[in-house]
Short mmCIF file of C-alpha atoms in Angstrom, two decimals:
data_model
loop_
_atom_site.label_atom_id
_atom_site.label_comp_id
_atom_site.label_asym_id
_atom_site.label_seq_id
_atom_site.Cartn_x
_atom_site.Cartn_y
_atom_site.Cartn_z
CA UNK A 500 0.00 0.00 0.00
CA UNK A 501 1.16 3.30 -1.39
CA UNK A 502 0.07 6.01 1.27
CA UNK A 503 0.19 10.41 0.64
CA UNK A 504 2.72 11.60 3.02
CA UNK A 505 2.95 15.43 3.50
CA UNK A 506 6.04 16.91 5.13
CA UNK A 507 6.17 20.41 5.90
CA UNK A 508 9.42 22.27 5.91
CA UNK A 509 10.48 19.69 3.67
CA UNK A 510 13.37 20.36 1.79
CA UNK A 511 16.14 20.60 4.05
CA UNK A 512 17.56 19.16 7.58
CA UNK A 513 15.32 17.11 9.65
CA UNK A 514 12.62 17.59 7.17
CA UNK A 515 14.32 16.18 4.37
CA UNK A 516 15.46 12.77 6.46
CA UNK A 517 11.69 12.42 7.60
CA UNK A 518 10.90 12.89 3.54
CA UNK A 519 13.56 9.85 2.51
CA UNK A 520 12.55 7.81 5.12
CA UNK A 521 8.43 7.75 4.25
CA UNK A 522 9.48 7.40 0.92
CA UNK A 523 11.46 4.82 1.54
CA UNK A 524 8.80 2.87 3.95
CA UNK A 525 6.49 2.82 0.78
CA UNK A 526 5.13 6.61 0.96
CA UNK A 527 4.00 8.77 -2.13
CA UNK A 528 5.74 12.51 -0.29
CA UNK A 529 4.25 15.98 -0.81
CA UNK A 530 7.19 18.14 -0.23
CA UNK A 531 6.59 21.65 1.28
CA UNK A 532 9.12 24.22 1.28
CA UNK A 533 9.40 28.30 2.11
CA UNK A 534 12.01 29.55 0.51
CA UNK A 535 14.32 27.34 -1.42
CA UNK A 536 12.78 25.69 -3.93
CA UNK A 537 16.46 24.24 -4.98
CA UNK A 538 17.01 22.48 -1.76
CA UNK A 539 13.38 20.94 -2.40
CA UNK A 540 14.17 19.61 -5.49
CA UNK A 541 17.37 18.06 -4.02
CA UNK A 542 15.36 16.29 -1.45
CA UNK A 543 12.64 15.29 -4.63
CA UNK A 544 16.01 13.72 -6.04
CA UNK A 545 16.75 11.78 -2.67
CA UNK A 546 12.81 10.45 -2.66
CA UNK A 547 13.22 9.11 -6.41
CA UNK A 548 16.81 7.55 -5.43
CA UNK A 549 15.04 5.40 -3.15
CA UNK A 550 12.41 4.81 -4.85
CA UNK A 551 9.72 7.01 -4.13
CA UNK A 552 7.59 9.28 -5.72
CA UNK A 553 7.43 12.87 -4.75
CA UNK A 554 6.00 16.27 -5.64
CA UNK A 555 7.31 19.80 -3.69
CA UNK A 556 5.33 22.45 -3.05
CA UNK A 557 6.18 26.34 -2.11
CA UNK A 558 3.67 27.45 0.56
CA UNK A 559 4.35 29.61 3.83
CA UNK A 560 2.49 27.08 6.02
CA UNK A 561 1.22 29.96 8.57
CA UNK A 562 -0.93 31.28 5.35
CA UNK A 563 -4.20 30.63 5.26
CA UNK A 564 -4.66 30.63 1.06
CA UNK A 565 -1.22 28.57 0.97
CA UNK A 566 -2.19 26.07 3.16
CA UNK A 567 -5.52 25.41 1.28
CA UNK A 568 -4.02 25.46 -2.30
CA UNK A 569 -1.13 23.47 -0.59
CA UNK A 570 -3.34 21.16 0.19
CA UNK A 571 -5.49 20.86 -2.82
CA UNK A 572 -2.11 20.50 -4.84
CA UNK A 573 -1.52 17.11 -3.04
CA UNK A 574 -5.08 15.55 -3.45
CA UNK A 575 -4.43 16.29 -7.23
CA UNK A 576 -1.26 15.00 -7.69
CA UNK A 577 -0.98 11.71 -5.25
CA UNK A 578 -4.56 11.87 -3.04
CA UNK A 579 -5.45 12.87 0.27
CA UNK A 580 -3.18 12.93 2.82
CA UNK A 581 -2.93 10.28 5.44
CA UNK A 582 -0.04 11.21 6.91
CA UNK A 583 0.82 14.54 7.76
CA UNK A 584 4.26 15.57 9.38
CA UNK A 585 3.91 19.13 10.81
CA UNK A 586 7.78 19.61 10.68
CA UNK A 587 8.72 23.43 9.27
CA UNK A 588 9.91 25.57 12.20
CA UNK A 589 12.41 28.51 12.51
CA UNK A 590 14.02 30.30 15.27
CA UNK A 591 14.29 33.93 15.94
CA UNK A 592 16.24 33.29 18.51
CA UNK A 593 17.36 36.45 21.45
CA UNK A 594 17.04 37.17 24.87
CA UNK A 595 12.95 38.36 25.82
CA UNK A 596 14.06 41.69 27.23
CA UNK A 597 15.43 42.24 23.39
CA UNK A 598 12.79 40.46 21.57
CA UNK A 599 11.03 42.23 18.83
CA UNK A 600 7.35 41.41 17.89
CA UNK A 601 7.94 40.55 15.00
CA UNK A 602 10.19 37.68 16.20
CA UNK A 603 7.76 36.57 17.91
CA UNK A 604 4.89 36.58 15.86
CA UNK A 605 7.02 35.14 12.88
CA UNK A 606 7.78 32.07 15.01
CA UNK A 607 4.32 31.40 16.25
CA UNK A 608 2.71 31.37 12.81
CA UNK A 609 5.50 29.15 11.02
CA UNK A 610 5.71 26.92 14.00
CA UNK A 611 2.41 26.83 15.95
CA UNK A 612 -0.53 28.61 13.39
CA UNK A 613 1.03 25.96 10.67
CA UNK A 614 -0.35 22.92 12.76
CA UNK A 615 -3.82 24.64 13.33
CA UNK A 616 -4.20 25.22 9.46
CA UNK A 617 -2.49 22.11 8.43
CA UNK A 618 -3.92 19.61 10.44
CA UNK A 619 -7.13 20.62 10.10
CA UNK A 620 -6.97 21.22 6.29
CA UNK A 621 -5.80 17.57 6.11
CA UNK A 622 -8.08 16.08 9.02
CA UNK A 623 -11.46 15.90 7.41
CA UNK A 624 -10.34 13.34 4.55
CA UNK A 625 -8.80 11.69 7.58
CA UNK A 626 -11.60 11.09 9.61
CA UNK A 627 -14.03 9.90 6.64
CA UNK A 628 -10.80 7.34 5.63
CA UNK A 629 -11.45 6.34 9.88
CA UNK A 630 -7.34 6.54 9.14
CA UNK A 631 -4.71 8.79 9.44
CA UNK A 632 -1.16 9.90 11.13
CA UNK A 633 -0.59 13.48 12.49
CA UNK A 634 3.17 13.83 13.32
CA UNK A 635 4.26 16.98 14.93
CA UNK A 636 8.35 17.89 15.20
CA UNK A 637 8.37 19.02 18.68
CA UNK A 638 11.88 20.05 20.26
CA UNK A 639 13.57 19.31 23.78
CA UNK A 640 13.27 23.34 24.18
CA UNK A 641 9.93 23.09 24.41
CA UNK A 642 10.06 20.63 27.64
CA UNK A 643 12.99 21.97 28.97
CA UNK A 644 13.04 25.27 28.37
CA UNK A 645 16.46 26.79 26.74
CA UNK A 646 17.06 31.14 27.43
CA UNK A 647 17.18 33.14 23.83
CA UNK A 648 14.29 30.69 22.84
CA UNK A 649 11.34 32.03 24.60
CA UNK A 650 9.30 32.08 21.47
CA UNK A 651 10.83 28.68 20.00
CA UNK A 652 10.47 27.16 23.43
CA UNK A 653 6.60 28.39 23.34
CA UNK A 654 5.75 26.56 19.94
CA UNK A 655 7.25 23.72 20.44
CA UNK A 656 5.03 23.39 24.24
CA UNK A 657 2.76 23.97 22.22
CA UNK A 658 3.35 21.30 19.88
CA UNK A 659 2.94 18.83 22.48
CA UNK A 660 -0.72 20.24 24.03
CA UNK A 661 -1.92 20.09 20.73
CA UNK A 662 -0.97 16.95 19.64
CA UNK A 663 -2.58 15.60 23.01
CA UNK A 664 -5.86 17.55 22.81
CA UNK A 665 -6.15 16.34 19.02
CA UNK A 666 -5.21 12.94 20.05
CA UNK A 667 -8.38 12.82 22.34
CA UNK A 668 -10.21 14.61 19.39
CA UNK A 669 -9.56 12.04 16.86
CA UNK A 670 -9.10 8.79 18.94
CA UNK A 671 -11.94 7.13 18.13
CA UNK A 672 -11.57 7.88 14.03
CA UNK A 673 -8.29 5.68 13.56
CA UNK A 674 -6.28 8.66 13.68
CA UNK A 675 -3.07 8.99 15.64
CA UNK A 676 -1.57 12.31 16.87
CA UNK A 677 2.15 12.07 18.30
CA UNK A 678 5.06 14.78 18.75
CA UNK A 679 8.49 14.02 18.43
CA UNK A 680 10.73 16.22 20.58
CA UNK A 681 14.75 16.11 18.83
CA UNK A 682 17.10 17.33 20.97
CA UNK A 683 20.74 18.83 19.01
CA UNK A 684 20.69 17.54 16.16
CA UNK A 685 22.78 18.02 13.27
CA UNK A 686 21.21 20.42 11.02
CA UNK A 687 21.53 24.42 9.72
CA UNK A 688 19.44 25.24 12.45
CA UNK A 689 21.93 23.96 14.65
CA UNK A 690 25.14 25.00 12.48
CA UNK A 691 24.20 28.24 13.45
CA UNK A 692 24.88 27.75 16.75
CA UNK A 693 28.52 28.24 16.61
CA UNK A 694 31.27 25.62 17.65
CA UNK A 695 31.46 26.42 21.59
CA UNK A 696 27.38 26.50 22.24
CA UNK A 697 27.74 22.71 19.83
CA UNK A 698 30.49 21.84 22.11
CA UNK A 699 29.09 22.92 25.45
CA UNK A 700 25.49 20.66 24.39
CA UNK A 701 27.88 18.02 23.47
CA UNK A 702 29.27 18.01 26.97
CA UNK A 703 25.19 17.95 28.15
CA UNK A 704 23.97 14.73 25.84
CA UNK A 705 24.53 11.44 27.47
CA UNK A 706 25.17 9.59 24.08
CA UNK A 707 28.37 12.38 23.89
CA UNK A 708 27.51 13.19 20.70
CA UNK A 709 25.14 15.46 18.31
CA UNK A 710 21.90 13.52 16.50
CA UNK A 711 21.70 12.81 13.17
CA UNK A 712 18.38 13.74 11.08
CA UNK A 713 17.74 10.07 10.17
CA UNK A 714 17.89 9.55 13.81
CA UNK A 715 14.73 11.45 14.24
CA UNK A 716 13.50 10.13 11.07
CA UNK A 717 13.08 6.74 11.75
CA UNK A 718 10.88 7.38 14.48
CA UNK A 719 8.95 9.24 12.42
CA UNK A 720 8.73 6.08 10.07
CA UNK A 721 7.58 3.96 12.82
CA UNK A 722 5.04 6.36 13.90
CA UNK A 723 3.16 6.66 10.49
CA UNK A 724 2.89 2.73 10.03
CA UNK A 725 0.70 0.30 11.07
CA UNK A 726 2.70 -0.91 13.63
CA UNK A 727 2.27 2.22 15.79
CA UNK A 728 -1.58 1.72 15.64
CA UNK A 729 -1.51 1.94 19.37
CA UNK A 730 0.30 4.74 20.31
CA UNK A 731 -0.83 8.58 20.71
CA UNK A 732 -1.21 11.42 22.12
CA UNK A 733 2.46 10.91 22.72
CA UNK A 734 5.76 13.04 22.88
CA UNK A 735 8.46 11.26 22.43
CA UNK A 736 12.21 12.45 22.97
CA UNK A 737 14.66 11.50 20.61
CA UNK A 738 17.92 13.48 22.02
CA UNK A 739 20.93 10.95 23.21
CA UNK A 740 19.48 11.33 26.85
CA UNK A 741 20.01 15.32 26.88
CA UNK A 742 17.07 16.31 29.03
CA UNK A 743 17.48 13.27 31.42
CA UNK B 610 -36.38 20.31 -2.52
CA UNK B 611 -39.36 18.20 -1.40
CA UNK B 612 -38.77 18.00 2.29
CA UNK B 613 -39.46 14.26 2.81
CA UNK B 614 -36.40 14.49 0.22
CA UNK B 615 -34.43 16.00 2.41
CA UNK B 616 -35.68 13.80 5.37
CA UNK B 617 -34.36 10.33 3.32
CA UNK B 618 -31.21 11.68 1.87
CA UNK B 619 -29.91 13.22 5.68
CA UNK B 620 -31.20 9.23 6.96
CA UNK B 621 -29.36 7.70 4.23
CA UNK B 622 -26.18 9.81 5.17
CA UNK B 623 -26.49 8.88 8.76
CA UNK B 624 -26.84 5.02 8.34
CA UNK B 625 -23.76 5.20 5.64
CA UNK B 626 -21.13 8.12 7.14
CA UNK B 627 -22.01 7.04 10.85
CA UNK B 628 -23.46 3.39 10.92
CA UNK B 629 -26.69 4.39 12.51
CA UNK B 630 -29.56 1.57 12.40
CA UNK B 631 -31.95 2.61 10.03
CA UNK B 632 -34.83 1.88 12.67
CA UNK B 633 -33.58 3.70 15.16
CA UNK B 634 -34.00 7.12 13.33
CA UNK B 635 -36.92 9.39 14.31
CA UNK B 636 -37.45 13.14 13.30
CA UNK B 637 -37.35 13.31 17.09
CA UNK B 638 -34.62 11.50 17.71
CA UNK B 639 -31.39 13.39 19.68
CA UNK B 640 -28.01 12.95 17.91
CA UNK B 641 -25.77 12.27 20.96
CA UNK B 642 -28.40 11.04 23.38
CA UNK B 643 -30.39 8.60 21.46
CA UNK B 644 -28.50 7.51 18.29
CA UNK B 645 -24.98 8.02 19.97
CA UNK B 646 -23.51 9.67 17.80
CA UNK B 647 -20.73 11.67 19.63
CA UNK B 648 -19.49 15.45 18.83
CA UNK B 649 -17.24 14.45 16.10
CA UNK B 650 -19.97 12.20 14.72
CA UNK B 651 -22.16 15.60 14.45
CA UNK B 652 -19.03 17.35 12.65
CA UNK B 653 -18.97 14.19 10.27
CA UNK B 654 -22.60 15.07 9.48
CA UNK B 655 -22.23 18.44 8.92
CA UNK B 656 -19.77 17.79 6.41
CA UNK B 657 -21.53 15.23 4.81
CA UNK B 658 -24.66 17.11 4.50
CA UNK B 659 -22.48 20.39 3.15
CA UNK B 660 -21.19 18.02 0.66
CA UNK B 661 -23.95 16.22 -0.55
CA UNK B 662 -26.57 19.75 -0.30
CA UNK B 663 -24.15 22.13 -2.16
CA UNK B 664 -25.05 24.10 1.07
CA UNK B 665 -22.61 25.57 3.57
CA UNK B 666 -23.51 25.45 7.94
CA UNK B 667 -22.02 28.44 9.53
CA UNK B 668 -21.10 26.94 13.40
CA UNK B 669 -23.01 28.99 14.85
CA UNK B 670 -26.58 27.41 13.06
CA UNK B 671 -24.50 24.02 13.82
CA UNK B 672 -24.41 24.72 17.22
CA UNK B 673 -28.35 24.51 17.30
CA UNK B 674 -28.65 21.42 15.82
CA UNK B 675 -29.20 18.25 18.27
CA UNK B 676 -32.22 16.05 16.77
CA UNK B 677 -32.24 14.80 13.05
CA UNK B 678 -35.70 17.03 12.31
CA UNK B 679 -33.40 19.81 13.34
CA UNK B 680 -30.72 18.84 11.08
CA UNK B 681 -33.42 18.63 8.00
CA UNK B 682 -34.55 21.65 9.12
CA UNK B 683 -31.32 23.59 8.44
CA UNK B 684 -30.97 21.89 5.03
CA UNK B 685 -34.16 22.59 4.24
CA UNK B 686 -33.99 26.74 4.71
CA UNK B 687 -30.45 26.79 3.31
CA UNK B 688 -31.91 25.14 -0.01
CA UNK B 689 -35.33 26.61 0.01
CA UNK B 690 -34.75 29.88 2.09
#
C-alpha cells in the first residue's frame, strides 16, 4: 500500500530525512518548502533515489490561502493525505528583554498557526478514511526550556498540548496524533549555533555526541505505520538522553 | 427540494457516514443522546450534509442542531430559504 505523506518544511535538515525515510517505507511525499525551492528539489532527487515518488510544493504554512491550495495540490497530484508531518519551524532566537514582535509573531505562525491550518486542512479526509497519522516535530526546548528561545520554546510546548488535545479529538476515528521532541541535532538550524554552544550541548547529551536527522526520522517512520496503531497522544524524545 | 427528500437523503447519510440503524432514526430523535452519535460524529454530518446539499452550515446554526428534524430543518432553509 502506497500512502500520501505530506512533510512540511520539507526540503532541508530534519525535514528532508523524515521525507527519505516515508518514501522509503512505501510513501507517495508531498514536499513543502518556504524559501528554497532548490534544496526541495534536491530532497525530490533523494525520494526518487530510493524509490519514491514525490511532488514539492512552495507554501508559507502559517498562510491561510497557501495552506488550502497546498493542500489541494496534493489531493491532485498523489490523493489525500494520510499522513501529515507538521515539521517546518524557525528560530528567531534572542534574549525576551530584546525580543522584537515581530520575532515573535514570525515564530508562532510558522511553528504553531502551521499545525492549526495544516492539520485541520488535512483532518477531514482523515476522519471519513477512519485513518490517518498526524506527526508533529516538537523540540527538547519546548520541555525543557532553553534562554534566547522564549518564542521557540513556546511553539514547540505547544506542539505537544496540541498533539494531546487532538489525540483525544480524533481517537476514536483511527487517527493517531504524536510529537516528536529532537534534541541537538545536526542540522543548519543547529550549524548556526557556533562551535562552543555545539560543544558545550555536546558536553550535556549522554550519548556524547550530536543527533543525526535520520535519527529522528526513523521514528517518524515507525510512527506513520501500522505498527504504531496503538500509540498517541504521545511526545516522544529523541535526544541521546540530553534532558534526562 | 421536497422536504421528505431532504428527510431520506440526511437518513441515508447517517446510516452510511455514521453506521446508525436505520430503525432507530426518528425526526425526534437526539443525535448524541439517542442515536450516539458523539461530537465528532455531528461534525462528520455536517460535512456530509455540506457536501452532498451544495449548502454551507455556519457553526453557529450548527451549534443549534441536536435532533435529526433539526438537522433537516437547516438543510431545508439553506436550499429553500
Amino acid at each position: 500500500m502506497s500512502r500520501v505523506a505530506l512533510v512540511t518544511g520539507g526540503s532541508r535538515g530534519i525535514g528532508r530525512a523524515i521525507a527519505v525515510e516515508l518514501a522509503r517505507t512505501g510513501h507517495r511525499v508531498a514536499i513543502n518548502y518556504a524559501r528554497r525551492p532548490d534544496a526541495a528539489e534536491a530532497t525530490a532527487g533523494l525520494v526518487t533515489e530510493a524509490g519514491g515518488t514525490a511532488i514539492t510544493i512552495q507554501a508559507d504554512v502559517g498562510d491561510d490561502d497557501d495552506v488550502a491550495a497546498m493542500v489541494e495540490t496534493v489531493i491532485t497530484e498523489l490523493g489525500p493525505v494520510e499522513v501529515l508531518v507538521n515539521n517546518a519551524g524557525i528560530t528567531r532566537d534572542g534574549l525576551l528583554l530584546r525580543m522584537s514582535s515581530a520575532d515573535w509573531d514570525d515564530v508562532m505562525s510558522t511553528n504553531l498557526r502551521s499545525l492549526y491550518l495544516c492539520s485541520k486542512s488535512v483532518l477531514r479526509a482523515m476522519v471519513r478514511a477512519r485513518w490517518g497519522r498526524i506527526i508533529s516535530i516538537g523540540s527538547v526546548s519546548g520541555i525543557a526550556g532553553n534562554p534566547g528561545q522564549t518564542n521557540y520554546a513556546a511553539t514547540k510546548a505547544g506542539v505537544i498540548g496540541f498533539t494531546k488535545s487532538l489525540a483525544k479529538e480524533v481517537g476514536s476515528r483511527g487517527i493517531t496524533v504524536n510529537a516528536v521532541a529532537p534534541g541537538f541535532v545536526e542540522t543548519e538550524l543547529t550549524a548556526e549555533l557556533g562551535e562552543e554552544t555545539a560543544a558545550a550541548a555536546v558536553n550535556s547529551i549522554a550519548l556524547g555526541r550530536l543527533g543525526r536527522p535520520a535519527e529522528v526520522a526513523s521514528l517518524v517512520g515507525y510512527l506513520a505505520s501500522d505498527a504504531a496503531a496503538y500509540i498517541t497522544g504521545q511526545a516522544i524524545v529523541v535526544d541521546g538522553g540530553l534532558a534526562l | 427540494m421536497e422536504r421528505v427528500e431532504i428527510e431520506s437523503k440526511l437518513v441515508d447519510l447517517l446510516v452510511e457516514e455514521l453506521g446508525i440503524e436505520r430503525d432507530n432514526i426518528t425526526m425526534s430523535a437526539k443525535f448524541e443522546e439517542d442515536l450516539e452519535v458523539d461530537s465528532l460524529g455531528v461534525v462528520e454530518l455536517l460535512m456530509a450534509l455540506e457536501d452532498n446539499f451544495d449548502v454551507k452550515i455556519p457553526d453557529d446554526e450548527a451549534e443549534g442542531i441536536t435532533t435529526v428534524g433539526e438537522a433537516v430543518d437547516i438543510v431545508s432553509t439553506k436550499i429553500n430559504g
